[in-house]
Amino acid sequence: MRGLLYKHFRTIAKEMWSFLLLCAVFYAVAFFAPGMEGNTTAIYGMLMMSMVITSLLRSDETTGWRRYCELLPISRKEVVTSYYLVNYGMLTGAILLYIVLMSLGKVWRGSADLQNVFSTALVMVAVSFLLSALSIPITLKFGSVKGPAIHFAVTFMIVGVGISLLNNGDKMVETVAGMPLAITGLIMIAVTAAAVLLSWMISVRVYEKKEY
Amino acid sequence: MNAIDIRNVFKSYPEFTMQDVTLQLPEGMILGLIGENGSGKTTLIKLIMGMCKKDAGAIEVLGCSDLAGNPAMKEEIGVVPDEVFLPPFMKAEEIGVLAAKFYRSWDAARYRELLDMLRIPLKTPFKDLSKGNKMRCGFACALSHRPKLLILDEATAGLDPIVRDEILDLLTDFTRQEDHSILISSHIVSDLERVCDYVTFLHEGSVLLTQEKDLLKEECRKIVCSVRELSAIPQEALVGKRETPYGAECIVRKWGVPEGVNASPVSLEEIYVMMVKGEAHERAAI
């Protein structure tokens, strides 16, 4: 696992630094332009971060690294787990950085109201974690050529269902939305964690069945 | 004990079938897999490494029957595939740092020694190395964790004679330790002829022959004769034959060479070609 993580972080630093730079730029904009626009910009930053894993998967497929992994003393489960650890480690780090930066900004501006920071962070968790939870198994199963199109179609479907539930006044959605932030947050985190766990299990299963 | 023991293995793909492959690599020996492109050499190596699943049969590697389920066993195996896929931006030194994180038994001093011995540029990213240097780098990685079994899949194909010669010397050195074994696949038969103890001929997914190399070469003779003389040779003695409008050319076991017919020593390549082409010739005749 140490070797896999080392290789992933070196690949990200060498080939995917532009995503990290863009995320930093979006964070900087969010820091200096607080409010609704700033929040949206920060969410864009997280979207950039969640694209890192797709690029890493694509890079490993095209360079043949995953084929080479078959010759190393590591299991396929470890290979899959390494992608999850790198992805969710980076996303968590980026969200924590957002919370710290925005909280400092608020304090600097003399405001103690951090609710807006945390609610944005929750949206960031939901969006970035769920997007990657979808993209990893899909890319592992269908490859980096067909994968993005299928990922887009599935995301489109899920968003469509979500919007339709909101528009039709689904009772469950309304109830959750009406709860205090802490409770809504906990529910969102629990749902996201369950989705990530399910995604990891599917990815391991898909990858263990793969033939080279 | 056998380093590799393959029994009655079957594997089907839509356009290729591996049928009833049985072969053994005794510990301390070098086994050469000889076969044309598409004969099943790479598929067999993938099956050995657990990269794909067999449909039937049994494969044991260093006593382990499920390499995919026991990846730690791969510590004992060094593999050089036909194409080495190391991170393209890494330089040879960093590749050593990376490999050390995968292998408990990684020997950094040995790796450095091999890099020097094989004259691999240290400051060039892997993607910018020549094919020969990439392959040398693959060899350095495969040998630096002190494996007991080395598996080479067309690892010398496309390399110039100098690099091939260096690599064959490395292989000979490797088997000086008596528990070290090598499985090497190639269609460059002359390379295998130089280093192998045993040879297996693969053709269209089946084993045509497995035998000790020296014994095979000692046993077989090439004769050029008339069709009438050919018909006098016992069928069991015929390894391969090719009839032409002017006569016949065949490889015969020494005991079946008719008296008075000139028989010459034969190379592995000639035996393989005659077996494959003779077979194709017979099929065409049917």
PDB file of C-alpha atoms in Angstrom, chain B residues 99-276:
ATOM      1  CA  ALA B  99      10.018  -0.612  -5.764  1.00  0.00           C
ATOM      2  CA  ALA B 100      11.519  -0.676  -2.253  1.00  0.00           C
ATOM      3  CA  LYS B 101       8.076   0.233  -0.923  1.00  0.00           C
ATOM      4  CA  PHE B 102       6.549  -2.839  -2.565  1.00  0.00           C
ATOM      5  CA  TYR B 103       9.154  -5.496  -1.733  1.00  0.00           C
ATOM      6  CA  ARG B 104      10.226  -6.346   1.801  1.00  0.00           C
ATOM      7  CA  SER B 105      13.336  -8.022   0.427  1.00  0.00           C
ATOM      8  CA  TRP B 106      14.321  -5.140  -1.855  1.00  0.00           C
ATOM      9  CA  ASP B 107      18.091  -4.852  -2.113  1.00  0.00           C
ATOM     10  CA  ALA B 108      18.901  -1.223  -2.947  1.00  0.00           C
ATOM     11  CA  ALA B 109      22.635  -1.961  -3.292  1.00  0.00           C
ATOM     12  CA  ARG B 110      21.941  -4.759  -5.788  1.00  0.00           C
ATOM     13  CA  TYR B 111      19.613  -2.446  -7.752  1.00  0.00           C
ATOM     14  CA  ARG B 112      22.276   0.236  -7.911  1.00  0.00           C
ATOM     15  CA  GLU B 113      24.831  -2.369  -8.973  1.00  0.00           C
ATOM     16  CA  LEU B 114      22.526  -3.568 -11.762  1.00  0.00           C
ATOM     17  CA  LEU B 115      21.841   0.003 -12.927  1.00  0.00           C
ATOM     18  CA  ASP B 116      25.600   0.533 -13.219  1.00  0.00           C
ATOM     19  CA  MET B 117      26.237  -2.861 -14.799  1.00  0.00           C
ATOM     20  CA  LEU B 118      23.500  -2.353 -17.408  1.00  0.00           C
ATOM     21  CA  ARG B 119      24.523   1.281 -17.980  1.00  0.00           C
ATOM     22  CA  ILE B 120      21.007   2.644 -17.438  1.00  0.00           C
ATOM     23  CA  PRO B 121      20.937   6.472 -17.519  1.00  0.00           C
ATOM     24  CA  LEU B 122      20.082   7.687 -14.014  1.00  0.00           C
ATOM     25  CA  LYS B 123      18.878  11.174 -14.866  1.00  0.00           C
ATOM     26  CA  THR B 124      16.504  10.316 -17.707  1.00  0.00           C
ATOM     27  CA  PRO B 125      12.764   9.870 -17.051  1.00  0.00           C
ATOM     28  CA  PHE B 126      11.536   6.366 -17.824  1.00  0.00           C
ATOM     29  CA  LYS B 127       9.384   7.559 -20.736  1.00  0.00           C
ATOM     30  CA  ASP B 128      12.456   9.007 -22.484  1.00  0.00           C
ATOM     31  CA  LEU B 129      14.552   5.845 -22.191  1.00  0.00           C
ATOM     32  CA  SER B 130      15.133   3.734 -25.290  1.00  0.00           C
ATOM     33  CA  LYS B 131      13.308   0.403 -25.540  1.00  0.00           C
ATOM     34  CA  GLY B 132      16.513  -1.424 -24.616  1.00  0.00           C
ATOM     35  CA  ASN B 133      17.052   0.741 -21.538  1.00  0.00           C
ATOM     36  CA  LYS B 134      13.418   0.349 -20.459  1.00  0.00           C
ATOM     37  CA  MET B 135      13.851  -3.402 -20.672  1.00  0.00           C
ATOM     38  CA  ARG B 136      17.173  -3.251 -18.774  1.00  0.00           C
ATOM     39  CA  CYS B 137      15.383  -1.222 -16.098  1.00  0.00           C
ATOM     40  CA  GLY B 138      12.685  -3.910 -15.953  1.00  0.00           C
ATOM     41  CA  PHE B 139      15.394  -6.520 -15.455  1.00  0.00           C
ATOM     42  CA  ALA B 140      17.047  -4.493 -12.698  1.00  0.00           C
ATOM     43  CA  CYS B 141      13.687  -4.238 -10.898  1.00  0.00           C
ATOM     44  CA  ALA B 142      12.888  -7.928 -11.378  1.00  0.00           C
ATOM     45  CA  LEU B 143      16.254  -9.065 -10.012  1.00  0.00           C
ATOM     46  CA  SER B 144      16.714  -6.648  -7.108  1.00  0.00           C
ATOM     47  CA  HIS B 145      14.243  -8.203  -4.707  1.00  0.00           C
ATOM     48  CA  ARG B 146      16.130 -11.496  -4.832  1.00  0.00           C
ATOM     49  CA  PRO B 147      13.387 -13.642  -6.406  1.00  0.00           C
ATOM     50  CA  LYS B 148      13.563 -17.408  -6.664  1.00  0.00           C
ATOM     51  CA  LEU B 149      11.657 -17.557  -9.909  1.00  0.00           C
ATOM     52  CA  LEU B 150      12.119 -15.295 -12.885  1.00  0.00           C
ATOM     53  CA  ILE B 151       9.457 -15.085 -15.597  1.00  0.00           C
ATOM     54  CA  LEU B 152      10.324 -13.345 -18.840  1.00  0.00           C
ATOM     55  CA  ASP B 153       7.713 -12.735 -21.484  1.00  0.00           C
ATOM     56  CA  GLU B 154       9.316 -11.890 -24.826  1.00  0.00           C
ATOM     57  CA  ALA B 155      11.691  -9.769 -22.800  1.00  0.00           C
ATOM     58  CA  THR B 156      14.473  -9.951 -25.367  1.00  0.00           C
ATOM     59  CA  ALA B 157      12.296  -9.299 -28.417  1.00  0.00           C
ATOM     60  CA  GLY B 158      13.126  -6.078 -30.224  1.00  0.00           C
ATOM     61  CA  LEU B 159      16.443  -5.634 -28.416  1.00  0.00           C
ATOM     62  CA  ASP B 160      19.756  -5.341 -30.197  1.00  0.00           C
ATOM     63  CA  PRO B 161      22.193  -8.273 -30.006  1.00  0.00           C
ATOM     64  CA  ILE B 162      24.450  -6.532 -27.456  1.00  0.00           C
ATOM     65  CA  VAL B 163      21.636  -5.933 -24.962  1.00  0.00           C
ATOM     66  CA  ARG B 164      20.302  -9.446 -25.546  1.00  0.00           C
ATOM     67  CA  ASP B 165      23.712 -10.882 -24.879  1.00  0.00           C
ATOM     68  CA  GLU B 166      24.043  -8.928 -21.608  1.00  0.00           C
ATOM     69  CA  ILE B 167      20.614 -10.070 -20.508  1.00  0.00           C
ATOM     70  CA  LEU B 168      21.316 -13.710 -21.315  1.00  0.00           C
ATOM     71  CA  ASP B 169      24.506 -13.441 -19.231  1.00  0.00           C
ATOM     72  CA  LEU B 170      22.412 -12.089 -16.351  1.00  0.00           C
ATOM     73  CA  LEU B 171      20.081 -15.066 -16.644  1.00  0.00           C
ATOM     74  CA  THR B 172      22.950 -17.520 -16.571  1.00  0.00           C
ATOM     75  CA  ASP B 173      24.273 -15.779 -13.440  1.00  0.00           C
ATOM     76  CA  PHE B 174      20.836 -15.922 -11.844  1.00  0.00           C
ATOM     77  CA  THR B 175      20.590 -19.705 -12.093  1.00  0.00           C
ATOM     78  CA  ARG B 176      23.985 -20.244 -10.457  1.00  0.00           C
ATOM     79  CA  GLN B 177      22.012 -20.502  -7.219  1.00  0.00           C
ATOM     80  CA  GLU B 178      20.459 -23.926  -7.353  1.00  0.00           C
ATOM     81  CA  ASP B 179      16.957 -22.964  -6.168  1.00  0.00           C
ATOM     82  CA  HIS B 180      16.623 -20.250  -8.812  1.00  0.00           C
ATOM     83  CA  SER B 181      14.490 -21.059 -11.848  1.00  0.00           C
ATOM     84  CA  ILE B 182      13.540 -19.190 -15.006  1.00  0.00           C
ATOM     85  CA  LEU B 183      10.609 -19.414 -17.368  1.00  0.00           C
ATOM     86  CA  ILE B 184      11.424 -17.516 -20.527  1.00  0.00           C
ATOM     87  CA  SER B 185       9.160 -17.120 -23.518  1.00  0.00           C
ATOM     88  CA  SER B 186      10.419 -15.947 -26.852  1.00  0.00           C
ATOM     89  CA  HIS B 187      10.132 -16.437 -30.539  1.00  0.00           C
ATOM     90  CA  ILE B 188      13.866 -15.753 -30.882  1.00  0.00           C
ATOM     91  CA  VAL B 189      14.782 -19.417 -30.635  1.00  0.00           C
ATOM     92  CA  SER B 190      18.548 -18.836 -30.764  1.00  0.00           C
ATOM     93  CA  ASP B 191      18.386 -16.977 -27.405  1.00  0.00           C
ATOM     94  CA  LEU B 192      16.543 -19.838 -25.783  1.00  0.00           C
ATOM     95  CA  GLU B 193      18.844 -22.391 -27.335  1.00  0.00           C
ATOM     96  CA  ARG B 194      21.748 -20.680 -25.588  1.00  0.00           C
ATOM     97  CA  VAL B 195      20.380 -20.620 -22.030  1.00  0.00           C
ATOM     98  CA  CYS B 196      17.574 -23.161 -21.611  1.00  0.00           C
ATOM     99  CA  ASP B 197      17.686 -26.566 -19.954  1.00  0.00           C
ATOM    100  CA  TYR B 198      14.170 -27.504 -21.076  1.00  0.00           C
ATOM    101  CA  VAL B 199      12.051 -26.364 -24.000  1.00  0.00           C
ATOM    102  CA  THR B 200       8.320 -26.374 -24.594  1.00  0.00           C
ATOM    103  CA  PHE B 201       6.937 -25.800 -28.068  1.00  0.00           C
ATOM    104  CA  LEU B 202       3.559 -24.047 -28.071  1.00  0.00           C
ATOM    105  CA  HIS B 203       1.412 -23.819 -31.159  1.00  0.00           C
ATOM    106  CA  GLU B 204      -2.162 -22.519 -31.451  1.00  0.00           C
ATOM    107  CA  GLY B 205      -2.712 -22.851 -27.709  1.00  0.00           C
ATOM    108  CA  SER B 206      -1.444 -26.422 -27.370  1.00  0.00           C
ATOM    109  CA  VAL B 207       1.832 -27.950 -26.266  1.00  0.00           C
ATOM    110  CA  LEU B 208       3.520 -29.661 -29.195  1.00  0.00           C
ATOM    111  CA  LEU B 209       6.448 -30.931 -27.185  1.00  0.00           C
ATOM    112  CA  THR B 210       8.235 -30.547 -23.837  1.00  0.00           C
ATOM    113  CA  GLN B 211      11.685 -31.972 -23.449  1.00  0.00           C
ATOM    114  CA  GLU B 212      15.179 -31.452 -22.115  1.00  0.00           C
ATOM    115  CA  LYS B 213      16.902 -29.271 -24.700  1.00  0.00           C
ATOM    116  CA  ASP B 214      20.183 -31.164 -25.024  1.00  0.00           C
ATOM    117  CA  LEU B 215      18.401 -34.485 -25.128  1.00  0.00           C
ATOM    118  CA  LEU B 216      16.060 -33.219 -27.838  1.00  0.00           C
ATOM    119  CA  LYS B 217      18.951 -31.926 -29.942  1.00  0.00           C
ATOM    120  CA  GLU B 218      20.886 -35.124 -29.373  1.00  0.00           C
ATOM    121  CA  GLU B 219      17.888 -37.277 -30.272  1.00  0.00           C
ATOM    122  CA  CYS B 220      16.836 -35.464 -33.409  1.00  0.00           C
ATOM    123  CA  ARG B 221      18.415 -35.474 -36.826  1.00  0.00           C
ATOM    124  CA  LYS B 222      17.507 -33.693 -40.024  1.00  0.00           C
ATOM    125  CA  ILE B 223      17.387 -35.676 -43.223  1.00  0.00           C
ATOM    126  CA  VAL B 224      16.691 -34.812 -46.796  1.00  0.00           C
ATOM    127  CA  CYS B 225      15.419 -37.816 -48.695  1.00  0.00           C
ATOM    128  CA  SER B 226      13.069 -39.048 -51.372  1.00  0.00           C
ATOM    129  CA  VAL B 227       9.359 -39.560 -50.695  1.00  0.00           C
ATOM    130  CA  ARG B 228       9.955 -43.332 -50.956  1.00  0.00           C
ATOM    131  CA  GLU B 229      12.673 -43.181 -48.272  1.00  0.00           C
ATOM    132  CA  LEU B 230      10.364 -41.057 -46.145  1.00  0.00           C
ATOM    133  CA  SER B 231       7.650 -43.701 -46.231  1.00  0.00           C
ATOM    134  CA  ALA B 232      10.169 -46.191 -44.839  1.00  0.00           C
ATOM    135  CA  ILE B 233      10.682 -44.124 -41.673  1.00  0.00           C
ATOM    136  CA  PRO B 234       8.568 -45.372 -38.737  1.00  0.00           C
ATOM    137  CA  GLN B 235       5.829 -42.813 -37.932  1.00  0.00           C
ATOM    138  CA  GLU B 236       6.810 -42.791 -34.224  1.00  0.00           C
ATOM    139  CA  ALA B 237      10.287 -41.622 -35.172  1.00  0.00           C
ATOM    140  CA  LEU B 238       9.047 -38.674 -37.240  1.00  0.00           C
ATOM    141  CA  VAL B 239       9.102 -35.366 -35.370  1.00  0.00           C
ATOM    142  CA  GLY B 240       8.158 -33.273 -38.384  1.00  0.00           C
ATOM    143  CA  LYS B 241       8.221 -33.534 -42.111  1.00  0.00           C
ATOM    144  CA  ARG B 242       7.795 -31.437 -45.193  1.00  0.00           C
ATOM    145  CA  GLU B 243       7.227 -32.900 -48.619  1.00  0.00           C
ATOM    146  CA  THR B 244       8.204 -30.910 -51.669  1.00  0.00           C
ATOM    147  CA  PRO B 245       7.883 -31.695 -55.379  1.00  0.00           C
ATOM    148  CA  TYR B 246      11.571 -32.666 -55.279  1.00  0.00           C
ATOM    149  CA  GLY B 247      11.543 -34.940 -52.251  1.00  0.00           C
ATOM    150  CA  ALA B 248      11.124 -34.647 -48.517  1.00  0.00           C
ATOM    151  CA  GLU B 249      12.788 -32.924 -45.614  1.00  0.00           C
ATOM    152  CA  CYS B 250      12.176 -34.209 -42.141  1.00  0.00           C
ATOM    153  CA  ILE B 251      13.310 -34.271 -38.542  1.00  0.00           C
ATOM    154  CA  VAL B 252      13.615 -37.797 -37.253  1.00  0.00           C
ATOM    155  CA  ARG B 253      14.486 -39.354 -33.925  1.00  0.00           C
ATOM    156  CA  LYS B 254      17.990 -40.730 -34.227  1.00  0.00           C
ATOM    157  CA  TRP B 255      16.878 -44.338 -33.914  1.00  0.00           C
ATOM    158  CA  GLY B 256      14.553 -43.971 -36.918  1.00  0.00           C
ATOM    159  CA  VAL B 257      17.125 -42.649 -39.398  1.00  0.00           C
ATOM    160  CA  PRO B 258      17.231 -45.151 -42.281  1.00  0.00           C
ATOM    161  CA  GLU B 259      20.579 -46.718 -42.967  1.00  0.00           C
ATOM    162  CA  GLY B 260      22.620 -45.039 -45.643  1.00  0.00           C
ATOM    163  CA  VAL B 261      20.739 -41.751 -45.389  1.00  0.00           C
ATOM    164  CA  ASN B 262      22.772 -38.676 -44.445  1.00  0.00           C
ATOM    165  CA  ALA B 263      21.521 -37.195 -41.172  1.00  0.00           C
ATOM    166  CA  SER B 264      22.716 -33.830 -39.859  1.00  0.00           C
ATOM    167  CA  PRO B 265      22.425 -32.200 -36.425  1.00  0.00           C
ATOM    168  CA  VAL B 266      19.481 -29.915 -36.034  1.00  0.00           C
ATOM    169  CA  SER B 267      18.744 -26.620 -34.264  1.00  0.00           C
ATOM    170  CA  LEU B 268      15.740 -25.987 -32.010  1.00  0.00           C
ATOM    171  CA  GLU B 269      14.417 -23.525 -34.555  1.00  0.00           C
ATOM    172  CA  GLU B 270      14.492 -26.164 -37.297  1.00  0.00           C
ATOM    173  CA  ILE B 271      12.690 -28.651 -35.067  1.00  0.00           C
ATOM    174  CA  TYR B 272      10.014 -26.104 -34.138  1.00  0.00           C
ATOM    175  CA  VAL B 273       9.508 -24.861 -37.691  1.00  0.00           C
ATOM    176  CA  MET B 274       9.317 -28.391 -39.057  1.00  0.00           C
ATOM    177  CA  MET B 275       6.801 -29.455 -36.417  1.00  0.00           C
ATOM    178  CA  VAL B 276       4.565 -26.438 -37.019  1.00  0.00           C
TER     179      VAL B 276
END
